[in-house]
XYZ file of N, CA and C in Angstrom:
774
model
N 8.807 -14.887 24.991
C 9.858 -16.008 24.437
C 10.350 -15.350 23.133
N 11.618 -15.300 22.965
C 12.247 -14.829 21.825
C 12.103 -15.789 20.518
N 11.747 -15.225 19.382
C 11.690 -16.190 18.205
C 13.026 -16.089 17.595
N 13.109 -17.320 16.578
C 14.456 -17.289 15.922
C 14.236 -16.882 14.527
N 12.905 -16.673 14.062
C 12.719 -16.214 12.781
C 11.417 -15.756 12.639
N 10.854 -14.944 11.546
C 9.737 -14.259 11.444
C 8.548 -15.326 11.208
N 7.546 -15.290 11.876
C 6.242 -16.124 11.688
C 5.304 -15.238 10.960
N 4.696 -16.032 9.893
C 3.750 -15.289 9.073
C 2.487 -16.445 9.008
N 1.505 -16.139 9.912
C 0.577 -17.041 10.213
C -0.870 -16.664 9.559
N -1.577 -17.767 9.319
C -3.095 -17.554 8.961
C -3.784 -18.668 9.923
N -4.879 -18.204 10.435
C -5.833 -19.203 11.224
C -7.119 -19.469 10.402
N -7.441 -20.666 10.236
C -8.522 -21.122 9.542
C -9.386 -22.046 10.405
N -10.660 -21.779 10.360
C -11.666 -22.522 11.134
C -13.013 -22.047 11.093
N -13.810 -23.091 11.236
C -15.427 -22.806 11.068
C -15.923 -21.639 11.959
N -16.922 -20.959 11.586
C -17.491 -19.804 12.420
C -17.687 -20.230 13.687
N -17.313 -19.469 14.746
C -17.532 -19.847 16.159
C -16.344 -20.834 16.856
N -15.402 -21.120 16.040
C -14.333 -22.100 16.433
C -13.338 -21.484 17.542
N -13.329 -20.044 17.460
C -12.395 -19.301 18.350
C -11.142 -18.747 17.715
N -11.164 -18.457 16.477
C -10.011 -17.891 15.764
C -9.695 -16.492 16.431
N -10.622 -15.703 16.729
C -10.230 -14.492 17.462
C -9.451 -14.815 18.676
N -9.915 -15.585 19.395
C -9.446 -15.969 20.805
C -7.974 -16.501 20.683
N -7.774 -17.261 19.727
C -6.411 -17.845 19.556
C -5.417 -16.789 18.986
N -5.965 -15.906 18.031
C -5.200 -14.822 17.507
C -4.747 -14.040 18.698
N -5.711 -13.426 19.482
C -5.394 -12.622 20.569
C -4.297 -13.195 21.646
N -4.546 -14.553 21.978
C -3.516 -15.189 22.801
C -2.154 -15.304 22.089
N -2.060 -15.654 20.957
C -0.718 -15.766 20.257
C 0.051 -14.296 20.168
N -0.770 -13.215 19.962
C -0.282 -11.859 19.766
C 0.255 -11.618 21.199
N -0.515 -11.861 22.217
C -0.008 -11.355 23.591
C 1.145 -12.215 23.967
N 1.214 -13.651 23.881
C 2.205 -14.272 24.265
C 3.582 -14.097 23.537
N 3.518 -13.971 22.197
C 4.658 -13.729 21.527
C 4.880 -12.512 20.734
N 4.003 -11.517 21.100
C 4.352 -10.244 20.516
C 4.093 -10.179 18.948
N 3.024 -10.831 18.511
C 2.916 -10.896 17.086
C 2.057 -9.739 16.892
N 2.073 -9.326 15.565
C 1.185 -8.273 14.965
C 0.022 -8.712 14.327
N -1.026 -8.002 14.198
C -2.165 -8.453 13.326
C -2.314 -7.568 12.114
N -2.422 -8.276 11.026
C -2.744 -7.530 9.755
C -4.089 -8.002 9.252
N -5.130 -7.157 9.389
C -6.438 -7.511 8.979
C -6.759 -6.737 7.640
N -7.185 -7.618 6.626
C -7.514 -6.970 5.373
C -8.757 -6.044 5.535
N -9.698 -6.558 6.294
C -11.000 -5.758 6.585
C -10.580 -4.298 7.173
N -9.692 -4.407 8.144
C -9.291 -3.074 8.844
C -8.587 -2.220 7.846
N -7.628 -2.761 7.010
C -6.931 -1.998 5.971
C -7.871 -1.374 4.981
N -8.847 -2.152 4.606
C -9.893 -1.617 3.641
C -10.769 -0.446 4.123
N -11.194 -0.602 5.396
C -12.015 0.472 6.018
C -11.093 1.674 6.325
N -9.883 1.470 6.699
C -9.027 2.580 6.900
C -8.787 3.474 5.527
N -8.594 2.571 4.618
C -8.347 3.297 3.222
C -9.575 4.098 2.826
N -10.725 3.573 3.017
C -11.960 4.309 2.781
C -12.069 5.518 3.603
N -11.726 5.403 4.874
C -11.892 6.593 5.734
C -10.864 7.602 5.380
N -9.728 7.336 4.857
C -8.611 8.178 4.477
C -8.799 8.760 3.098
N -9.942 8.160 2.416
C -10.227 8.642 1.020
C -9.056 8.671 0.043
N -8.312 7.522 0.201
C -7.164 7.269 -0.790
C -7.837 6.908 -2.185
N -7.016 6.990 -3.236
C -7.539 6.469 -4.455
C -8.092 5.183 -4.539
N -7.537 4.240 -3.829
C -7.894 2.777 -3.765
C -9.136 2.706 -2.910
N -9.164 3.592 -1.798
C -10.406 3.550 -0.936
C -11.589 4.129 -1.599
N -11.341 5.194 -2.265
C -12.437 5.677 -2.991
C -13.230 4.790 -4.036
N -12.207 4.058 -4.762
C -12.857 3.125 -5.743
C -13.522 2.012 -4.994
N -12.816 1.464 -3.964
C -13.474 0.448 -3.247
C -14.838 0.817 -2.624
N -14.845 1.966 -2.134
C -16.081 2.499 -1.677
C -17.168 2.488 -2.659
N -16.969 2.922 -3.933
C -17.943 2.915 -5.063
C -18.390 1.552 -5.327
N -17.339 0.589 -5.378
C -17.850 -0.914 -5.574
C -18.663 -1.371 -4.552
N -18.366 -1.133 -3.370
C -19.259 -1.646 -2.287
C -20.715 -0.987 -2.255
N -20.797 0.293 -2.640
C -22.066 0.906 -2.787
C -22.864 0.280 -3.796
N -22.103 -0.283 -4.894
C -22.956 -0.888 -5.904
C -23.251 -2.431 -5.510
N -22.941 -2.813 -4.270
C -23.203 -4.167 -3.885
C -22.311 -5.263 -4.354
N -21.010 -4.751 -4.719
C -20.197 -5.721 -5.327
C -19.092 -6.044 -4.406
N -18.324 -7.145 -4.644
C -17.265 -7.534 -3.735
C -15.981 -6.691 -4.284
N -15.142 -6.262 -3.310
C -13.898 -5.690 -3.745
C -12.981 -6.676 -4.296
N -12.332 -6.407 -5.448
C -11.612 -7.441 -6.068
C -10.296 -7.816 -5.299
N -9.792 -9.060 -5.560
C -8.698 -9.483 -4.826
C -7.553 -8.502 -5.037
N -7.381 -7.961 -6.207
C -6.222 -7.229 -6.653
C -6.029 -5.998 -5.546
N -7.268 -5.336 -5.199
C -7.342 -4.209 -4.345
C -6.828 -4.647 -2.959
N -7.363 -5.888 -2.448
C -7.029 -6.237 -1.203
C -5.485 -6.476 -0.975
N -5.052 -7.239 -2.138
C -3.541 -7.470 -2.129
C -2.635 -6.287 -2.143
N -3.168 -5.281 -2.890
C -2.445 -3.921 -2.828
C -2.389 -3.294 -1.502
N -3.526 -3.525 -0.728
C -3.575 -2.970 0.759
C -2.547 -3.721 1.560
N -2.659 -5.100 1.379
C -1.919 -5.846 2.355
C -0.379 -5.703 1.968
N 0.003 -5.608 0.626
C 1.408 -5.334 0.360
C 1.827 -4.062 0.832
N 0.921 -3.056 0.678
C 1.391 -1.626 1.188
C 1.621 -1.690 2.597
N 0.860 -2.515 3.353
C 0.975 -2.441 4.932
C 2.302 -3.223 5.248
N 2.573 -4.371 4.572
C 3.723 -5.058 4.876
C 4.985 -4.269 4.468
N 5.113 -3.719 3.320
C 6.187 -2.861 2.852
C 6.450 -1.547 3.797
N 5.120 -1.027 4.078
C 5.339 0.143 4.886
C 5.986 -0.111 6.224
N 5.609 -1.320 6.855
C 6.294 -1.761 8.117
C 7.571 -2.174 8.000
N 8.212 -2.353 6.705
C 9.514 -2.979 6.540
C 9.561 -4.563 6.635
N 8.330 -5.270 6.678
C 8.404 -6.643 6.743
C 8.618 -7.314 5.405
N 8.292 -6.693 4.375
C 8.611 -6.997 2.940
C 9.551 -5.832 2.387
N 10.571 -6.234 1.786
C 11.547 -5.192 1.158
C 11.505 -5.298 -0.300
N 11.272 -4.331 -0.988
C 11.244 -4.304 -2.483
C 12.715 -4.606 -2.983
N 12.915 -5.533 -3.694
C 14.229 -5.843 -4.142
C 14.633 -5.324 -5.328
N 13.743 -4.824 -6.052
C 13.988 -4.133 -7.500
C 13.389 -2.630 -7.319
N 14.479 -1.808 -6.941
C 13.879 -0.327 -6.814
C 13.408 0.312 -8.015
N 12.322 1.052 -7.807
C 11.657 1.610 -9.025
C 11.609 3.237 -8.820
N 11.375 3.888 -9.774
C 11.277 5.413 -9.606
C 10.289 5.727 -8.955
N 9.164 5.019 -8.817
C 7.840 5.392 -8.055
C 7.925 5.158 -6.664
N 9.062 4.422 -6.070
C 9.183 4.220 -4.733
C 8.334 2.959 -4.333
N 8.295 2.833 -2.980
C 7.465 1.664 -2.491
C 6.171 1.761 -2.834
N 5.524 0.595 -3.177
C 3.990 0.489 -3.656
C 3.272 0.334 -2.346
N 3.183 1.395 -1.636
C 2.423 1.490 -0.513
C 1.002 2.288 -0.738
N 0.166 2.024 0.307
C -1.143 2.787 0.105
C -0.875 4.437 0.227
N 0.135 4.789 0.782
C 0.534 6.188 0.783
C 0.938 6.738 -0.412
N 1.503 5.699 -1.312
C 2.000 6.149 -2.656
C 0.685 6.198 -3.475
N -0.436 5.253 -3.294
C -1.743 5.629 -3.885
C -2.312 6.861 -3.532
N -2.031 7.382 -2.491
C -2.757 8.531 -1.998
C -2.225 9.915 -2.800
N -0.953 9.711 -3.330
C -0.347 10.744 -4.109
C -0.491 10.562 -5.508
N -1.190 9.321 -5.946
C -1.365 9.039 -7.364
C -2.760 9.392 -7.809
N -2.903 9.496 -9.125
C -4.178 9.753 -9.598
C -4.968 8.513 -9.582
N -4.355 7.242 -9.717
C -5.146 6.093 -9.575
C -4.140 5.056 -9.070
N -4.825 4.074 -8.266
C -3.929 2.892 -7.775
C -3.586 1.939 -8.938
N -4.508 2.073 -10.080
C -4.240 1.215 -11.009
C -2.845 1.531 -11.991
N -2.387 2.653 -11.598
C -1.049 3.052 -12.397
C 0.037 1.975 -12.013
N 0.036 1.341 -10.683
C 0.909 0.470 -10.324
C 0.726 -0.893 -10.761
N -0.319 -1.290 -11.378
C -0.784 -2.652 -11.726
C 0.271 -3.302 -12.672
N 0.704 -2.444 -13.634
C 1.528 -2.811 -14.835
C 2.958 -2.925 -14.472
N 3.486 -2.467 -13.240
C 4.869 -2.572 -12.891
C 5.141 -3.706 -12.075
N 6.035 -4.401 -12.450
C 6.549 -5.590 -11.952
C 6.978 -5.357 -10.520
N 6.723 -6.230 -9.357
C 7.161 -5.960 -8.091
C 7.700 -7.304 -7.609
N 9.043 -7.100 -7.115
C 9.747 -8.289 -6.583
C 9.995 -7.935 -5.120
N 9.828 -8.781 -4.219
C 10.058 -8.468 -2.728
C 10.942 -9.536 -2.055
N 11.625 -9.206 -1.125
C 12.270 -9.933 -0.197
C 11.707 -9.970 1.127
N 11.553 -11.075 1.798
C 10.924 -11.251 3.013
C 11.920 -10.935 4.079
N 11.466 -10.118 5.113
C 12.301 -9.755 6.156
C 12.150 -10.802 7.260
N 13.116 -11.659 7.587
C 13.037 -12.749 8.410
C 13.384 -12.296 9.995
N 13.455 -10.948 10.220
C 13.552 -10.583 11.432
C 12.356 -10.945 12.366
N 12.561 -11.684 13.518
C 11.457 -12.008 14.509
C 10.330 -10.990 14.667
N 10.818 -9.634 14.695
C 9.942 -8.544 15.011
C 9.005 -8.319 13.695
N 9.232 -8.999 12.578
C 8.429 -8.870 11.352
C 7.317 -9.994 11.421
N 6.966 -10.667 12.529
C 5.997 -11.675 12.713
C 4.570 -11.272 12.695
N 3.769 -11.639 11.970
C 2.248 -11.207 11.908
C 1.252 -12.395 11.813
N 0.048 -11.990 12.083
C -1.141 -12.989 11.828
C -1.986 -12.307 10.675
N -2.140 -12.864 9.547
C -3.015 -12.325 8.615
C -4.463 -12.838 8.763
N -5.258 -11.736 8.787
C -6.642 -11.969 9.013
C -7.461 -11.604 7.905
N -8.468 -12.462 7.507
C -9.536 -12.067 6.489
C -9.023 -12.318 5.031
N -7.841 -12.756 4.887
C -7.434 -13.009 3.617
C -6.268 -13.876 3.752
N -6.167 -14.971 2.806
C -6.976 -15.434 1.767
C -8.211 -16.276 2.265
N -9.305 -16.267 1.527
C -10.432 -17.080 1.914
C -10.776 -18.239 1.117
N -9.997 -18.232 -0.118
C -10.041 -19.504 -0.841
C -8.755 -19.706 -1.511
N -8.607 -20.996 -2.455
C -7.355 -21.234 -2.897
C -6.722 -20.358 -3.924
N -7.787 -19.734 -4.699
C -7.344 -18.722 -5.671
C -6.591 -17.620 -5.122
N -7.296 -16.986 -4.071
C -6.596 -16.037 -3.263
C -5.151 -16.417 -2.708
N -5.197 -17.481 -2.142
C -3.977 -18.099 -1.623
C -2.908 -18.102 -2.649
N -3.224 -18.568 -3.931
C -2.183 -18.652 -4.908
C -1.643 -17.375 -5.196
N -2.482 -16.271 -5.174
C -2.049 -14.932 -5.569
C -1.119 -14.415 -4.584
N -1.559 -14.712 -3.285
C -0.776 -14.255 -2.158
C 0.582 -14.979 -2.083
N 0.739 -16.055 -2.527
C 1.937 -17.020 -2.632
C 3.016 -16.184 -3.565
N 2.514 -15.491 -4.364
C 3.512 -14.782 -5.336
C 4.244 -13.655 -4.804
N 3.580 -13.151 -3.565
C 4.021 -11.808 -3.050
C 4.744 -12.191 -1.601
N 4.135 -13.015 -0.795
C 4.533 -13.217 0.456
C 4.381 -14.753 0.902
N 5.349 -15.291 1.423
C 5.344 -16.703 1.704
C 4.761 -16.944 3.177
N 3.486 -17.528 3.316
C 2.925 -17.892 4.622
C 3.684 -19.048 5.115
N 4.249 -19.048 6.316
C 4.928 -20.180 6.804
C 4.198 -21.043 7.821
N 3.068 -20.707 8.249
C 2.237 -21.622 9.121
C 0.750 -21.344 8.915
N -0.098 -22.214 8.663
C -1.534 -22.196 8.414
C -2.068 -23.175 9.497
N -2.848 -22.605 10.467
C -3.409 -23.313 11.469
C -4.990 -23.647 11.260
N -5.192 -24.896 11.111
C -6.613 -25.408 10.933
C -7.099 -25.636 12.341
N -8.053 -24.849 12.959
C -8.621 -25.144 14.219
C -9.937 -25.816 14.112
N -10.027 -26.855 14.836
C -11.172 -27.720 14.747
C -11.824 -27.992 16.057
N -13.247 -27.879 16.053
C -13.958 -28.052 17.293
C -15.253 -28.885 16.886
N -15.769 -29.895 17.539
C -16.973 -30.633 17.053
C -18.080 -29.548 17.058
N -18.939 -29.949 15.908
C -20.016 -29.130 15.518
C -20.929 -28.757 16.744
N -21.251 -29.849 17.470
C -22.422 -29.672 18.493
C -21.810 -28.728 19.629
N -20.588 -28.727 19.917
C -20.044 -27.680 20.822
C -20.006 -26.336 20.458
N -19.690 -26.221 19.116
C -19.720 -24.773 18.558
C -21.236 -24.399 18.599
N -22.193 -25.192 18.183
C -23.633 -24.833 18.277
C -24.075 -24.379 19.865
N -23.459 -25.219 20.773
C -23.886 -24.879 22.160
C -23.261 -23.562 22.590
N -22.107 -23.240 22.039
C -21.476 -21.944 22.350
C -22.414 -20.839 21.775
N -22.965 -20.916 20.660
C -23.716 -20.038 19.777
C -25.056 -19.819 20.520
N -25.728 -20.835 20.989
C -26.982 -20.711 21.698
C -26.973 -20.009 23.038
N -25.684 -20.050 23.600
C -25.446 -19.618 24.933
C -24.593 -18.274 24.925
N -24.427 -17.602 23.798
C -23.558 -16.512 23.569
C -24.346 -15.107 23.620
N -23.882 -14.205 24.523
C -24.486 -13.018 24.628
C -23.349 -11.821 24.390
N -23.653 -10.724 23.891
C -22.682 -9.724 23.650
C -23.015 -8.402 24.208
N -22.005 -7.468 24.483
C -22.217 -6.176 24.815
C -21.752 -5.463 23.520
N -22.826 -5.108 22.773
C -22.448 -4.533 21.245
C -21.445 -3.326 21.344
N -21.671 -2.308 22.139
C -20.711 -1.120 22.136
C -19.271 -1.458 22.416
N -19.037 -2.469 23.232
C -17.563 -2.739 23.629
C -17.119 -4.031 22.926
N -18.067 -4.846 22.476
C -17.418 -6.110 21.920
C -17.292 -7.149 22.823
N -17.487 -7.026 24.168
C -17.404 -7.964 25.106
C -18.283 -9.105 24.942
N -17.768 -10.242 25.052
C -18.578 -11.594 24.869
C -18.709 -12.403 26.178
N -20.117 -12.856 26.318
C -20.244 -13.771 27.429
C -20.870 -15.151 27.058
N -20.751 -16.050 27.729
C -21.395 -17.251 27.612
C -21.971 -17.795 28.791
N -23.296 -18.094 28.798
C -23.836 -18.555 30.166
C -23.405 -19.838 30.596
N -22.745 -20.624 29.757
C -22.134 -21.886 30.205
C -20.822 -21.872 30.934
N -19.968 -21.108 30.395
C -18.604 -21.135 30.759
C -18.059 -19.791 31.268
N -18.803 -18.650 30.895
C -18.159 -17.305 31.054
C -19.471 -16.250 31.154
N -20.173 -16.632 32.168
C -21.451 -15.777 32.364
C -21.173 -14.524 32.839
N -22.098 -13.456 32.711
C -21.932 -12.124 33.264
C -22.246 -12.335 34.807
N -21.811 -11.332 35.636
C -22.025 -11.263 36.992
C -23.550 -11.189 37.400
N -24.117 -10.449 36.546
C -25.560 -10.181 36.659
C -26.285 -10.709 35.245
N -27.160 -11.676 35.335
C -27.726 -12.243 34.077
C -28.247 -11.126 33.347
N -27.860 -11.229 32.057
C -28.273 -10.234 30.939
C -27.586 -8.919 31.046
N -26.759 -8.672 31.893
C -26.127 -7.427 32.105
C -24.667 -7.287 31.781
N -24.022 -6.309 31.239
C -22.596 -6.366 30.992
C -21.919 -5.922 32.394
N -20.772 -6.643 32.677
C -20.119 -6.580 33.782
C -19.510 -5.222 34.188
N -19.171 -4.438 33.047
C -18.404 -3.089 33.098
C -19.551 -1.948 33.259
N -20.491 -2.022 32.318
C -21.502 -0.763 32.267
C -22.865 -1.143 32.909
N -23.128 -2.322 33.056
C -24.489 -2.720 33.592
C -25.463 -2.647 32.517
N -25.069 -2.390 31.281
C -26.060 -2.240 30.179
C -26.490 -3.610 29.610
N -27.629 -3.653 28.970
C -28.298 -4.939 28.567
C -27.384 -5.635 27.507
N -27.424 -6.914 27.608
C -26.649 -7.718 26.567
C -27.653 -8.134 25.570
N -27.032 -8.364 24.334
C -27.806 -8.784 23.270
C -27.426 -9.987 22.642
N -28.200 -10.585 21.658
C -27.720 -11.492 20.877
C -27.265 -11.109 19.409
N -26.117 -11.746 18.901
C -25.805 -11.326 17.415
C -26.905 -12.008 16.507
N -27.096 -11.216 15.448
C -28.174 -11.536 14.457
C -27.888 -12.913 13.826
N -26.357 -13.244 13.623
C -26.134 -14.551 13.039
C -25.971 -15.678 14.147
N -26.254 -15.323 15.354
C -26.131 -16.381 16.348
C -27.435 -17.315 16.600
N -27.596 -17.862 15.350
C -28.738 -18.856 15.220
C -28.390 -20.094 14.610
N -28.571 -21.257 15.164
C -28.199 -22.441 14.658
C -28.349 -22.653 13.162
N -29.673 -22.386 12.672
C -29.815 -22.594 11.212
C -28.835 -21.630 10.391
N -28.776 -20.270 10.915
C -27.763 -19.378 10.021
C -26.303 -19.965 10.142
N -25.960 -20.399 11.409
C -24.640 -20.985 11.506
C -24.319 -22.238 10.406
N -25.291 -23.125 10.481
C -25.079 -24.192 9.453
C -24.943 -23.728 8.040
N -25.652 -22.703 7.637
C -25.475 -22.216 6.367
C -24.075 -21.696 6.112
N -23.557 -20.893 7.234
C -22.343 -20.342 7.159
C -21.227 -21.502 7.010
N -21.557 -22.501 7.914
C -20.549 -23.768 7.912
C -20.441 -24.288 6.549
N -21.589 -24.539 5.849
C -21.554 -25.074 4.496
C -20.727 -24.129 3.487
N -20.878 -22.921 3.729
C -20.147 -22.039 2.656
C -18.755 -22.139 3.160
N -18.443 -22.175 4.395
C -17.031 -22.217 4.854
C -16.368 -23.524 4.335
N -17.113 -24.676 4.540
C -16.466 -25.908 3.959
C -16.190 -25.859 2.537
N -17.146 -25.420 1.694
C -16.917 -25.249 0.265
C -15.739 -24.443 -0.197
N -15.359 -23.440 0.577
C -14.338 -22.592 0.213
C -12.997 -22.969 0.810
N -13.113 -23.492 2.160
C -11.948 -23.757 2.918
C -11.339 -25.052 2.512
N -11.943 -26.055 2.073
C -11.389 -27.322 1.932
C -10.199 -27.091 0.703
N -10.468 -26.508 -0.294
C -9.482 -26.345 -1.406
C -8.305 -25.501 -0.883
N -8.699 -24.516 -0.049
C -7.780 -23.593 0.657
C -6.816 -24.369 1.536
N -7.338 -25.345 2.319
C -6.470 -26.129 3.180
C -5.644 -27.043 2.295
N -6.127 -27.621 1.325
C -5.315 -28.572 0.538
C -4.202 -27.810 -0.124
N -4.522 -26.563 -0.512
C -3.546 -25.679 -1.108
C -2.321 -25.761 -0.272
N -2.432 -25.328 1.166
C -1.420 -25.096 2.012
C -0.796 -26.456 2.470
N -1.669 -27.406 2.503
C -1.140 -28.785 2.780
C -0.013 -29.179 1.805
N -0.230 -28.865 0.552
C 0.659 -29.338 -0.450
C 1.894 -28.482 -0.289
N 1.779 -27.223 0.165
C 3.065 -26.435 0.460
C 3.765 -26.828 1.765
N 3.217 -27.823 2.519
C 3.939 -28.156 3.712
C 3.827 -27.360 4.970
N 2.870 -26.311 4.903
C 2.643 -25.366 6.113
C 1.525 -25.558 6.889
N 0.657 -26.549 6.579
C -0.520 -26.742 7.123
C -0.485 -27.591 8.468
N -1.096 -27.168 9.529
C -1.103 -27.991 10.733
C -2.441 -27.753 11.425
N -2.956 -29.035 11.732
C -4.268 -29.167 12.326
C -4.308 -29.328 13.847
N -5.123 -28.730 14.523
C -5.334 -28.855 15.926
C -6.909 -28.924 16.324
N -7.222 -29.917 17.192
C -8.589 -30.104 17.514
C -8.670 -29.932 19.069
N -9.763 -29.460 19.529
C -10.121 -29.502 21.032
C -11.465 -28.987 21.198
N -12.080 -29.284 22.375
C -13.509 -28.865 22.747
C -13.537 -27.517 23.185
N -12.591 -26.837 23.440
C -12.499 -25.392 23.932
C -11.282 -24.768 23.400
N -11.311 -23.432 23.686
C -10.108 -22.646 23.340
C -8.991 -22.922 24.259
N -9.325 -23.240 25.582
C -8.324 -23.475 26.604
C -7.710 -24.737 26.307
N -8.423 -25.653 25.744
C -7.819 -26.994 25.352
C -6.837 -26.837 24.177
N -7.319 -26.014 23.072
C -6.481 -25.826 22.034
C -5.200 -25.018 22.199
N -5.288 -23.917 22.887
C -4.179 -23.044 23.154
C -2.875 -23.772 23.425
N -2.847 -24.573 24.474
C -1.466 -25.161 24.776
C -0.863 -25.985 23.673
N -1.674 -26.656 22.914
C -1.250 -27.448 21.797
C -0.594 -26.462 20.768
N -1.422 -25.233 20.416
C -1.029 -24.403 19.500
C 0.301 -23.752 19.957
N 0.436 -23.347 21.225
C 1.793 -22.627 21.786
C 2.852 -23.648 21.547
N 2.611 -24.985 21.764
C 3.723 -25.880 21.757
C 4.312 -26.121 20.252
N 3.428 -26.134 19.282
C 3.676 -26.272 17.845
C 4.461 -25.122 17.302
N 3.858 -23.957 17.827
C 4.436 -22.536 17.412
C 5.978 -22.524 17.962
N 6.156 -22.790 19.193
C 7.496 -22.758 19.776
C 8.470 -23.735 19.011
N 7.966 -24.886 18.700
C 8.757 -25.814 17.958
C 9.223 -25.283 16.496
N 8.345 -24.511 15.895
C 8.540 -24.154 14.629
C 9.425 -22.749 14.714
N 9.158 -21.821 15.690
C 9.719 -20.491 15.576
C 10.527 -20.080 16.795
N 10.305 -20.881 17.831
C 11.127 -20.658 19.060
C 12.588 -20.682 18.983
N 13.261 -20.085 19.940
C 14.821 -19.980 19.928
C 15.406 -21.491 20.032
N 16.301 -21.745 19.297
C 16.820 -23.104 19.222
C 17.528 -23.485 20.636
């Protein structure tokens, strides 16, 4: 389906609600791209860019990478793809991670004012994953790129717990099975390789409830933030297959061809 304008999405939901499944389905159906803050950070570390080297040292010290670094990586990716266009040319050129790679320090760019124009070409559509996680990060992101749809995915707690209790994974490939609705052909074995399936360390009800509490504490202000901006939409269902048609319908109402 052809879109009439660029979609800039964030999916929010409790652990185990199926954000990854919905993101994959949206990307496949509407040719959306994925921008993952975690992937960008790992790539920057692998490439040994100035920002990657500093982030690596921070993580080695057991600290969290600051929001400013993550935002630099996101903006570098978006400008590098042409989805954001710098509206005030500067001698240093676009503020992308490749620019950092040629600089003595990524901090050189912090003092320079950056103004961007959003590319509304439908080909500039993406799902942002991993950031923001709280309202403070969302406010910082607002200053750089306007997110135009935030989807709050909701599934009853007991159903998610049932998924977790019955979930098995093939760790090398990432393939996921559920003995209730997506069982392996041979119990305990991966369908493709025949190797043993395992449980994720955090696939424990008590662990999940702790993660849910952390999610609620951080996400409620985040959702309120986007609700005030008028871009929040909530959808509820007992399964991903129940949620997807509702999500597709809303997405097409907002971004589909007139």
